[in-house]
GROMACS .gro file of C-alpha atoms in nm:
model
  140
    1MET     CA    1  -2.600   3.955   0.020
    2THR     CA    2  -2.305   3.827  -0.030
    3THR     CA    3  -2.192   3.469  -0.118
    4PRO     CA    4  -1.897   3.321   0.113
    5ARG     CA    5  -1.567   3.226   0.067
    6PRO     CA    6  -1.514   2.902  -0.078
    7ALA     CA    7  -1.219   2.747   0.238
    8PRO     CA    8  -0.906   2.808   0.065
    9VAL     CA    9  -0.720   2.470  -0.097
   10PRO     CA   10  -0.418   2.373   0.048
   11GLU     CA   11  -0.131   2.375  -0.231
   12ARG     CA   12  -0.064   2.022  -0.312
   13PRO     CA   13   0.271   1.931  -0.399
   14SER     CA   14   0.418   1.919  -0.758
   15PRO     CA   15   0.416   1.530  -0.907
   16GLY     CA   16   0.766   1.534  -0.954
   17ARG     CA   17   1.016   1.559  -0.709
   18ALA     CA   18   0.915   1.463  -0.317
   19PRO     CA   19   0.855   1.776  -0.081
   20ALA     CA   20   1.182   1.891   0.149
   21ALA     CA   21   1.052   1.774   0.439
   22VAL     CA   22   0.954   1.411   0.284
   23ARG     CA   23   1.346   1.428   0.149
   24ALA     CA   24   1.428   1.491   0.523
   25VAL     CA   25   1.254   1.240   0.700
   26THR     CA   26   1.392   0.928   0.458
   27ALA     CA   27   1.761   1.059   0.487
   28LEU     CA   28   1.663   1.035   0.862
   29VAL     CA   29   1.514   0.680   0.810
   30LEU     CA   30   1.794   0.601   0.564
   31LEU     CA   31   2.080   0.684   0.884
   32GLN     CA   32   1.861   0.486   1.064
   33ALA     CA   33   1.863   0.144   0.845
   34LEU     CA   34   2.286   0.276   0.795
   35ALA     CA   35   2.345   0.228   1.164
   36LEU     CA   36   2.160  -0.097   1.216
   37ALA     CA   37   2.337  -0.230   0.927
   38VAL     CA   38   2.693  -0.129   1.116
   39ALA     CA   39   2.513  -0.353   1.416
   40THR     CA   40   2.437  -0.610   1.177
   41VAL     CA   41   2.818  -0.642   1.095
   42ALA     CA   42   2.946  -0.601   1.405
   43LEU     CA   43   2.707  -0.841   1.550
   44LEU     CA   44   2.871  -1.104   1.307
   45VAL     CA   45   3.233  -1.013   1.356
   46ALA     CA   46   3.178  -1.053   1.725
   47LEU     CA   47   2.993  -1.440   1.597
   48VAL     CA   48   3.334  -1.507   1.421
   49ARG     CA   49   3.553  -1.390   1.643
   50GLY     CA   50   3.402  -1.611   1.944
   51THR     CA   51   3.136  -1.547   2.194
   52SER     CA   52   2.988  -1.739   2.475
   53MET     CA   53   2.603  -1.686   2.369
   54PRO     CA   54   2.611  -1.765   2.009
   55GLY     CA   55   2.242  -1.742   1.967
   56PRO     CA   56   2.149  -1.420   2.117
   57VAL     CA   57   2.429  -1.293   1.897
   58VAL     CA   58   2.292  -1.446   1.594
   59PHE     CA   59   1.972  -1.390   1.682
   60MET     CA   60   2.030  -0.997   1.756
   61ALA     CA   61   2.217  -1.003   1.421
   62VAL     CA   62   1.887  -1.124   1.249
   63LEU     CA   63   1.683  -0.874   1.369
   64ALA     CA   64   1.915  -0.590   1.334
   65ALA     CA   65   1.923  -0.676   0.959
   66GLY     CA   66   1.537  -0.679   0.921
   67ILE     CA   67   1.462  -0.376   1.088
   68ALA     CA   68   1.756  -0.224   0.872
   69ALA     CA   69   1.544  -0.408   0.566
   70VAL     CA   70   1.178  -0.240   0.647
   71LEU     CA   71   1.321   0.075   0.767
   72ALA     CA   72   1.508   0.139   0.448
   73GLY     CA   73   1.215  -0.002   0.217
   74ALA     CA   74   0.991   0.254   0.385
   75ALA     CA   75   1.258   0.529   0.328
   76VAL     CA   76   1.182   0.416  -0.054
   77GLY     CA   77   0.829   0.381  -0.019
   78LEU     CA   78   0.803   0.747   0.166
   79LEU     CA   79   1.019   0.903  -0.106
   80ARG     CA   80   0.759   0.760  -0.405
   81GLY     CA   81   0.475   0.886  -0.224
   82ARG     CA   82   0.354   0.555  -0.105
   83ARG     CA   83   0.099   0.589   0.246
   84TRP     CA   84   0.219   0.183   0.378
   85GLY     CA   85   0.585   0.366   0.432
   86ARG     CA   86   0.505   0.576   0.700
   87ALA     CA   87   0.348   0.282   0.933
   88PRO     CA   88   0.703   0.152   1.023
   89VAL     CA   89   0.846   0.418   1.053
   90MET     CA   90   0.677   0.588   1.342
   91THR     CA   91   0.631   0.238   1.496
   92VAL     CA   92   1.000   0.257   1.480
   93GLN     CA   93   1.028   0.648   1.596
   94ILE     CA   94   0.793   0.558   1.874
   95LEU     CA   95   1.004   0.227   2.034
   96LEU     CA   96   1.356   0.461   1.991
   97VAL     CA   97   1.198   0.752   2.156
   98VAL     CA   98   1.050   0.461   2.477
   99LEU     CA   99   1.410   0.337   2.471
  100ALA     CA  100   1.572   0.669   2.463
  101VAL     CA  101   1.408   0.822   2.724
  102GLY     CA  102   1.448   0.508   2.920
  103TRP     CA  103   1.842   0.515   2.867
  104VAL     CA  104   1.859   0.925   2.908
  105GLY     CA  105   1.644   0.819   3.255
  106VAL     CA  106   1.977   0.579   3.361
  107GLU     CA  107   2.245   0.758   3.242
  108LEU     CA  108   2.296   1.072   3.036
  109ALA     CA  109   2.483   0.954   2.784
  110ALA     CA  110   2.554   1.154   2.439
  111TRP     CA  111   2.449   0.917   2.226
  112SER     CA  112   2.058   0.830   2.399
  113VAL     CA  113   2.053   1.185   2.332
  114VAL     CA  114   2.131   1.210   1.959
  115VAL     CA  115   1.865   0.855   1.914
  116LEU     CA  116   1.553   1.079   2.129
  117ALA     CA  117   1.697   1.366   1.897
  118VAL     CA  118   1.660   1.210   1.555
  119ALA     CA  119   1.387   0.964   1.639
  120GLY     CA  120   1.153   1.258   1.762
  121ALA     CA  121   1.209   1.489   1.430
  122THR     CA  122   1.162   1.182   1.218
  123GLY     CA  123   0.809   1.133   1.381
  124VAL     CA  124   0.736   1.501   1.369
  125LEU     CA  125   0.900   1.525   0.990
  126LEU     CA  126   0.617   1.241   0.923
  127VAL     CA  127   0.325   1.387   1.075
  128LEU     CA  128   0.414   1.737   0.887
  129PRO     CA  129   0.137   1.804   0.623
  130PRO     CA  130   0.327   1.803   0.331
  131VAL     CA  131   0.464   1.443   0.393
  132VAL     CA  132   0.140   1.346   0.466
  133ALA     CA  133  -0.006   1.478   0.160
  134TRP     CA  134   0.289   1.334  -0.050
  135THR     CA  135   0.201   1.000   0.057
  136ALA     CA  136  -0.176   1.006   0.022
  137GLY     CA  137  -0.158   1.031  -0.308
  138ASP     CA  138  -0.238   1.442  -0.328
  139ARG     CA  139  -0.056   1.513  -0.559
  140THR     CA  140  -0.199   1.698  -0.926
   0.00000   0.00000   0.00000
């Protein structure tokens, strides 16, 4: 009688350096945070130059700055292996995919395809086993 072999245990990432998938998703999230920071500066420049609707411009600038800060913080959390970093990142990716699909439906523009591709890639990277293992604390 042979004894059944135990199921192979997935290889755990080393405790020192984040896996390549984690570094890639972190880079994409930081790129998104940078884009929002640039948008914040552009909105503030428009506000200083004068706009007919300062209220909405201020609101959009504060919103963009806030989301940029959340994404930057979540990217650092992902890189450090914190589980909480996945939720805000995935939420933003879902919203970006929905918006980009709407934009592509109205007019096929390069920037909307880029937003869709980056958000899709970020969302897929975020659920890869090495990223989940890294952020779940499954390190030796």
